[in-house]
PDB file of C-alpha atoms in Angstrom:
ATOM      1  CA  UNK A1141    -109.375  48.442-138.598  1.00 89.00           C
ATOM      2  CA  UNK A1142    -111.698  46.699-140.757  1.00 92.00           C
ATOM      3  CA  UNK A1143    -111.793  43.692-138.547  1.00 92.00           C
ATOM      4  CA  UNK A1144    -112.667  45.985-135.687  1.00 96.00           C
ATOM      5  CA  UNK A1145    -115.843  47.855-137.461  1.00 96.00           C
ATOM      6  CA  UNK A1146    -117.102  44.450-138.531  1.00 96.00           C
ATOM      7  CA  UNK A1147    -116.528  42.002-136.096  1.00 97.00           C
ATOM      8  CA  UNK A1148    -119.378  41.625-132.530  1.00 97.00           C
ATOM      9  CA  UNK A1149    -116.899  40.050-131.246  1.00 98.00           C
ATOM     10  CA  UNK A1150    -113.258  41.301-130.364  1.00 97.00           C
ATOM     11  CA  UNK A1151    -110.692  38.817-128.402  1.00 96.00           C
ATOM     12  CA  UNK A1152    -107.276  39.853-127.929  1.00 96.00           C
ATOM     13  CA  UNK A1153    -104.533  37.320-127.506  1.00 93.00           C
ATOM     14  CA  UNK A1154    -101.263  39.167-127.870  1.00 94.00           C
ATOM     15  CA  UNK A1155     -98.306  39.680-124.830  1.00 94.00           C
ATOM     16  CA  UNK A1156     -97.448  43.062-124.105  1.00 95.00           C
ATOM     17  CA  UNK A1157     -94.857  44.603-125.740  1.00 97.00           C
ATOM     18  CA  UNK A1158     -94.365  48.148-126.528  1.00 96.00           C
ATOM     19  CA  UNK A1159     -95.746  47.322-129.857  1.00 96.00           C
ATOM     20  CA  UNK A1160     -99.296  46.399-128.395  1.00 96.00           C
ATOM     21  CA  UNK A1161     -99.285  49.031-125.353  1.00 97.00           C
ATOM     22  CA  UNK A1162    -102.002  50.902-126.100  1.00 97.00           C
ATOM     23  CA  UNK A1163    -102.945  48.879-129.164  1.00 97.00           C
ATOM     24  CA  UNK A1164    -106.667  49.297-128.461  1.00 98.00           C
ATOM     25  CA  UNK A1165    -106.916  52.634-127.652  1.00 98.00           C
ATOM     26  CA  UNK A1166    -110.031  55.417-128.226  1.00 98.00           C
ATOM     27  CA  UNK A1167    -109.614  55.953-131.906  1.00 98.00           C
ATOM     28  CA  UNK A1168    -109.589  52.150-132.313  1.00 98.00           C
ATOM     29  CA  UNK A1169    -112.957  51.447-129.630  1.00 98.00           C
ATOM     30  CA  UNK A1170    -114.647  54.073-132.188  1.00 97.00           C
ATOM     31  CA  UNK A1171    -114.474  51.929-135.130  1.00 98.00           C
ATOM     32  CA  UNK A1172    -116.516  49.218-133.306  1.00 98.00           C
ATOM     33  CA  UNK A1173    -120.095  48.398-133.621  1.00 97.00           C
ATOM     34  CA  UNK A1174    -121.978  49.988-130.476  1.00 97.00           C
ATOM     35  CA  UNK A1175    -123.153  46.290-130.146  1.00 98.00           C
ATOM     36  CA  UNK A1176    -119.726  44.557-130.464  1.00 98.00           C
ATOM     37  CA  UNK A1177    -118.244  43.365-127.272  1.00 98.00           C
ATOM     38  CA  UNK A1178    -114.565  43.921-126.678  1.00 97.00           C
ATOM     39  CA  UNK A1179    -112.751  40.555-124.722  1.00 96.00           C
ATOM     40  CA  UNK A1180    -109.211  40.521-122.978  1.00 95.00           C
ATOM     41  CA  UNK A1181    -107.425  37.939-121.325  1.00 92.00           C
ATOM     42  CA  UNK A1182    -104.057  38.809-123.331  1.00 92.00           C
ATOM     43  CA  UNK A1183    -102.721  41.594-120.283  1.00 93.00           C
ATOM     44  CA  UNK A1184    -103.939  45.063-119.091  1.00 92.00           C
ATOM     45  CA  UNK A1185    -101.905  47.381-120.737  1.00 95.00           C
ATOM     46  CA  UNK A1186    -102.739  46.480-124.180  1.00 97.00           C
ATOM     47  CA  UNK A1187    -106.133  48.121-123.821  1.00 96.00           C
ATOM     48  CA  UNK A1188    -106.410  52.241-122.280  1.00 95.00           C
ATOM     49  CA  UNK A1189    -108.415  51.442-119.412  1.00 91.00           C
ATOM     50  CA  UNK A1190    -109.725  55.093-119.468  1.00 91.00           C
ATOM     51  CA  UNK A1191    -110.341  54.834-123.311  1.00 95.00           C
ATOM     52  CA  UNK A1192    -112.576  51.477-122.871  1.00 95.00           C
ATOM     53  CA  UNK A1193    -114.605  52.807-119.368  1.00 93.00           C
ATOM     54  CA  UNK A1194    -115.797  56.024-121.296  1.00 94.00           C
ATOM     55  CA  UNK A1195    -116.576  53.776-124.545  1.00 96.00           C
ATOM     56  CA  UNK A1196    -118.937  51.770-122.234  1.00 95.00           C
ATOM     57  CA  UNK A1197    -120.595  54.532-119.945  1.00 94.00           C
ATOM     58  CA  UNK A1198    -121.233  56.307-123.368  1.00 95.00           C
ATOM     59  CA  UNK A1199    -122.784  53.206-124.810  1.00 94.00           C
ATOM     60  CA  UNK A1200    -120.278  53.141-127.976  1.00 96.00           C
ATOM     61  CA  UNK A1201    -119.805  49.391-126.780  1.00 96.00           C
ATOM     62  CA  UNK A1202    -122.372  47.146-126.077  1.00 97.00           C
ATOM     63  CA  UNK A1203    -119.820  45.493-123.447  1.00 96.00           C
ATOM     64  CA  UNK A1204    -116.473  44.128-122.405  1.00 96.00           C
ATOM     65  CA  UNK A1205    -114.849  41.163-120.132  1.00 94.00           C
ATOM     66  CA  UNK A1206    -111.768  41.471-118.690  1.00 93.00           C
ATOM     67  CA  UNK A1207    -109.401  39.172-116.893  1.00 91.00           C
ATOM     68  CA  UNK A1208    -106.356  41.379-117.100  1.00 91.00           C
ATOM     69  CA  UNK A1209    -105.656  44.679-115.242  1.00 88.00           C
ATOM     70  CA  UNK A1210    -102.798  47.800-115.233  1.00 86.00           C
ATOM     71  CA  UNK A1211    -101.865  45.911-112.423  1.00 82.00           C
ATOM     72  CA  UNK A1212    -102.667  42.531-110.818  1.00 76.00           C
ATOM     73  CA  UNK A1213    -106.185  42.448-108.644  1.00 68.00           C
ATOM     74  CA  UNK A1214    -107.197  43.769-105.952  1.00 73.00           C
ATOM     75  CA  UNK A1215    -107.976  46.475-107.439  1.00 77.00           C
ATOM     76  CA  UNK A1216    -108.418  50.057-106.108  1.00 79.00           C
ATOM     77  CA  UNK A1217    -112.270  50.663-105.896  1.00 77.00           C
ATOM     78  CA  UNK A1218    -111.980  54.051-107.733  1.00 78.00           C
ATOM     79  CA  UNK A1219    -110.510  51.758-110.816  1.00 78.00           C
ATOM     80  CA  UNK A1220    -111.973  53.089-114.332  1.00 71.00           C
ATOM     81  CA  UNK A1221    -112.910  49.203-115.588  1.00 73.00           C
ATOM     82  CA  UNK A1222    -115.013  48.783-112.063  1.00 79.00           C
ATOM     83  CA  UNK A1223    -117.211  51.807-112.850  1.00 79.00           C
ATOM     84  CA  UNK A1224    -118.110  51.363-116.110  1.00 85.00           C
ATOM     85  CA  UNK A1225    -121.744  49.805-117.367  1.00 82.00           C
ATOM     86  CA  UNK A1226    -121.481  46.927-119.211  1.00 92.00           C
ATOM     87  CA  UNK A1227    -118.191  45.222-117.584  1.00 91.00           C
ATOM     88  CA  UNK A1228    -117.590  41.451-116.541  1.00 90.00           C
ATOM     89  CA  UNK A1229    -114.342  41.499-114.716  1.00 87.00           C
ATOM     90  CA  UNK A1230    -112.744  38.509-113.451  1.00 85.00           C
ATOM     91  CA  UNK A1231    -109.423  38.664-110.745  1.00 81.00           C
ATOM     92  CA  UNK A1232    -107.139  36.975-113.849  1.00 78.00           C
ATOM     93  CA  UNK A1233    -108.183  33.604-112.820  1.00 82.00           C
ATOM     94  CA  UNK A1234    -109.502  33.176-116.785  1.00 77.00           C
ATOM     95  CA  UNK A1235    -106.695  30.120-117.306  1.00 75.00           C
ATOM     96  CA  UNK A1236    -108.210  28.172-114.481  1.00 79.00           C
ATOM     97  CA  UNK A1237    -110.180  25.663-115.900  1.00 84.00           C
ATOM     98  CA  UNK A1238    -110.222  21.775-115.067  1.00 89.00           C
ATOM     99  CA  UNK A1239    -109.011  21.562-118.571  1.00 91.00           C
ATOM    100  CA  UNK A1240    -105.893  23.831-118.249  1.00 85.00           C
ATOM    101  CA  UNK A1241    -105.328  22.775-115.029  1.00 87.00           C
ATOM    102  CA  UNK A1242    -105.001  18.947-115.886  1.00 93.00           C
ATOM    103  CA  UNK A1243    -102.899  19.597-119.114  1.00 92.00           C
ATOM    104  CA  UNK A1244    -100.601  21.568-116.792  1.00 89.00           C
ATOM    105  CA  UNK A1245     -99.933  18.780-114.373  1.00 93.00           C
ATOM    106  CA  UNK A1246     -99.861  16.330-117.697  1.00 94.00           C
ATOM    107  CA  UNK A1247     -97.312  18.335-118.483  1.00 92.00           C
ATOM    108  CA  UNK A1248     -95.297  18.431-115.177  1.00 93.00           C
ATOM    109  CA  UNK A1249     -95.046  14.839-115.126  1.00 93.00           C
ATOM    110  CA  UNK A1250     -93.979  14.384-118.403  1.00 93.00           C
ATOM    111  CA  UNK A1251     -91.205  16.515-117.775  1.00 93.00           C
ATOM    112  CA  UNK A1252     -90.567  14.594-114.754  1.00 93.00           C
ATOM    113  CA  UNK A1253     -90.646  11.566-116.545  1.00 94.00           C
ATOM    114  CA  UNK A1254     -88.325  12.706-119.090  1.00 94.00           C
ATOM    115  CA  UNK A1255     -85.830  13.985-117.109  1.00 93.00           C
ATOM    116  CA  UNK A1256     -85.882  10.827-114.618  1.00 95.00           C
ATOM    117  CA  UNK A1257     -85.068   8.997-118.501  1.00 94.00           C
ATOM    118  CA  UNK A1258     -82.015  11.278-119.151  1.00 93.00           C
ATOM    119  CA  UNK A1259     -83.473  13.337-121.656  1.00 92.00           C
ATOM    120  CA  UNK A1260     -85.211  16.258-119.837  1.00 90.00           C
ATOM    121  CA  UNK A1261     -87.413  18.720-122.208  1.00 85.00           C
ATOM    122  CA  UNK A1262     -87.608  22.098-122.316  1.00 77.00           C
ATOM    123  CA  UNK A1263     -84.071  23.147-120.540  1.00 78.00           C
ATOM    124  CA  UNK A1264     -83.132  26.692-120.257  1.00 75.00           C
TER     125      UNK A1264
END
């Protein structure tokens, strides 16, 4: 809580689990500065999507950016997030940078590698 009344800045990085469904919710968009900006590329659910659209249209938050969704883009036009002031949405495309994109394939072919040497990584 006292992270959230002080920070301009809010980022959230958590999976969803029932323990973070919800976790930023209308009692917790109150405690933040009406010029902090609320981030989330962690996943849709963890923020009430009603909640965060009223929070912006009543200028209680400066702003938001969102990557994640209820559920995965496109998105029906009458969507809460797509009517509210304030909003940068992007279709959950926020891990596809050149960086990301060449450590994945690094990855991939390290794997390869390994496994072509008899001692594959990473085996479920």
């Amino acid at each position: 809580d006292t992270l959230l009344s002080t920070c301009d800045i809010v980022s959230l990085h958590v999976p969803l689990t029932e323990e973070t469904r919800g976790l930023i919710n209308a009692e917790k968009l109150s405690l933040m500065k009406p010029s902090a900006v609320l981030i989330n590329t962690a996943r849709g659910p963890v923020v009430d999507a009603a909640a965060l659209s009223d929070a912006l249209n009543e200028e209680r938050l400066a702003g938001a950016c969102i990557d994640v969704f209820d559920t995965e883009p496109p998105l029906p036009s009458d969507t809460p997030h797509l009517q509210a002031k304030n909003l940068t949405a992007s279709p959950h495309i926020g891990f596809a940078t050149n960086e990301a994109f060449l450590k994945r394939a690094h990855m991939v072919f390290e794997n390869i590698r390994a496994f072509l040497d008899g001692s594959p990584k990473n085996c479920v």
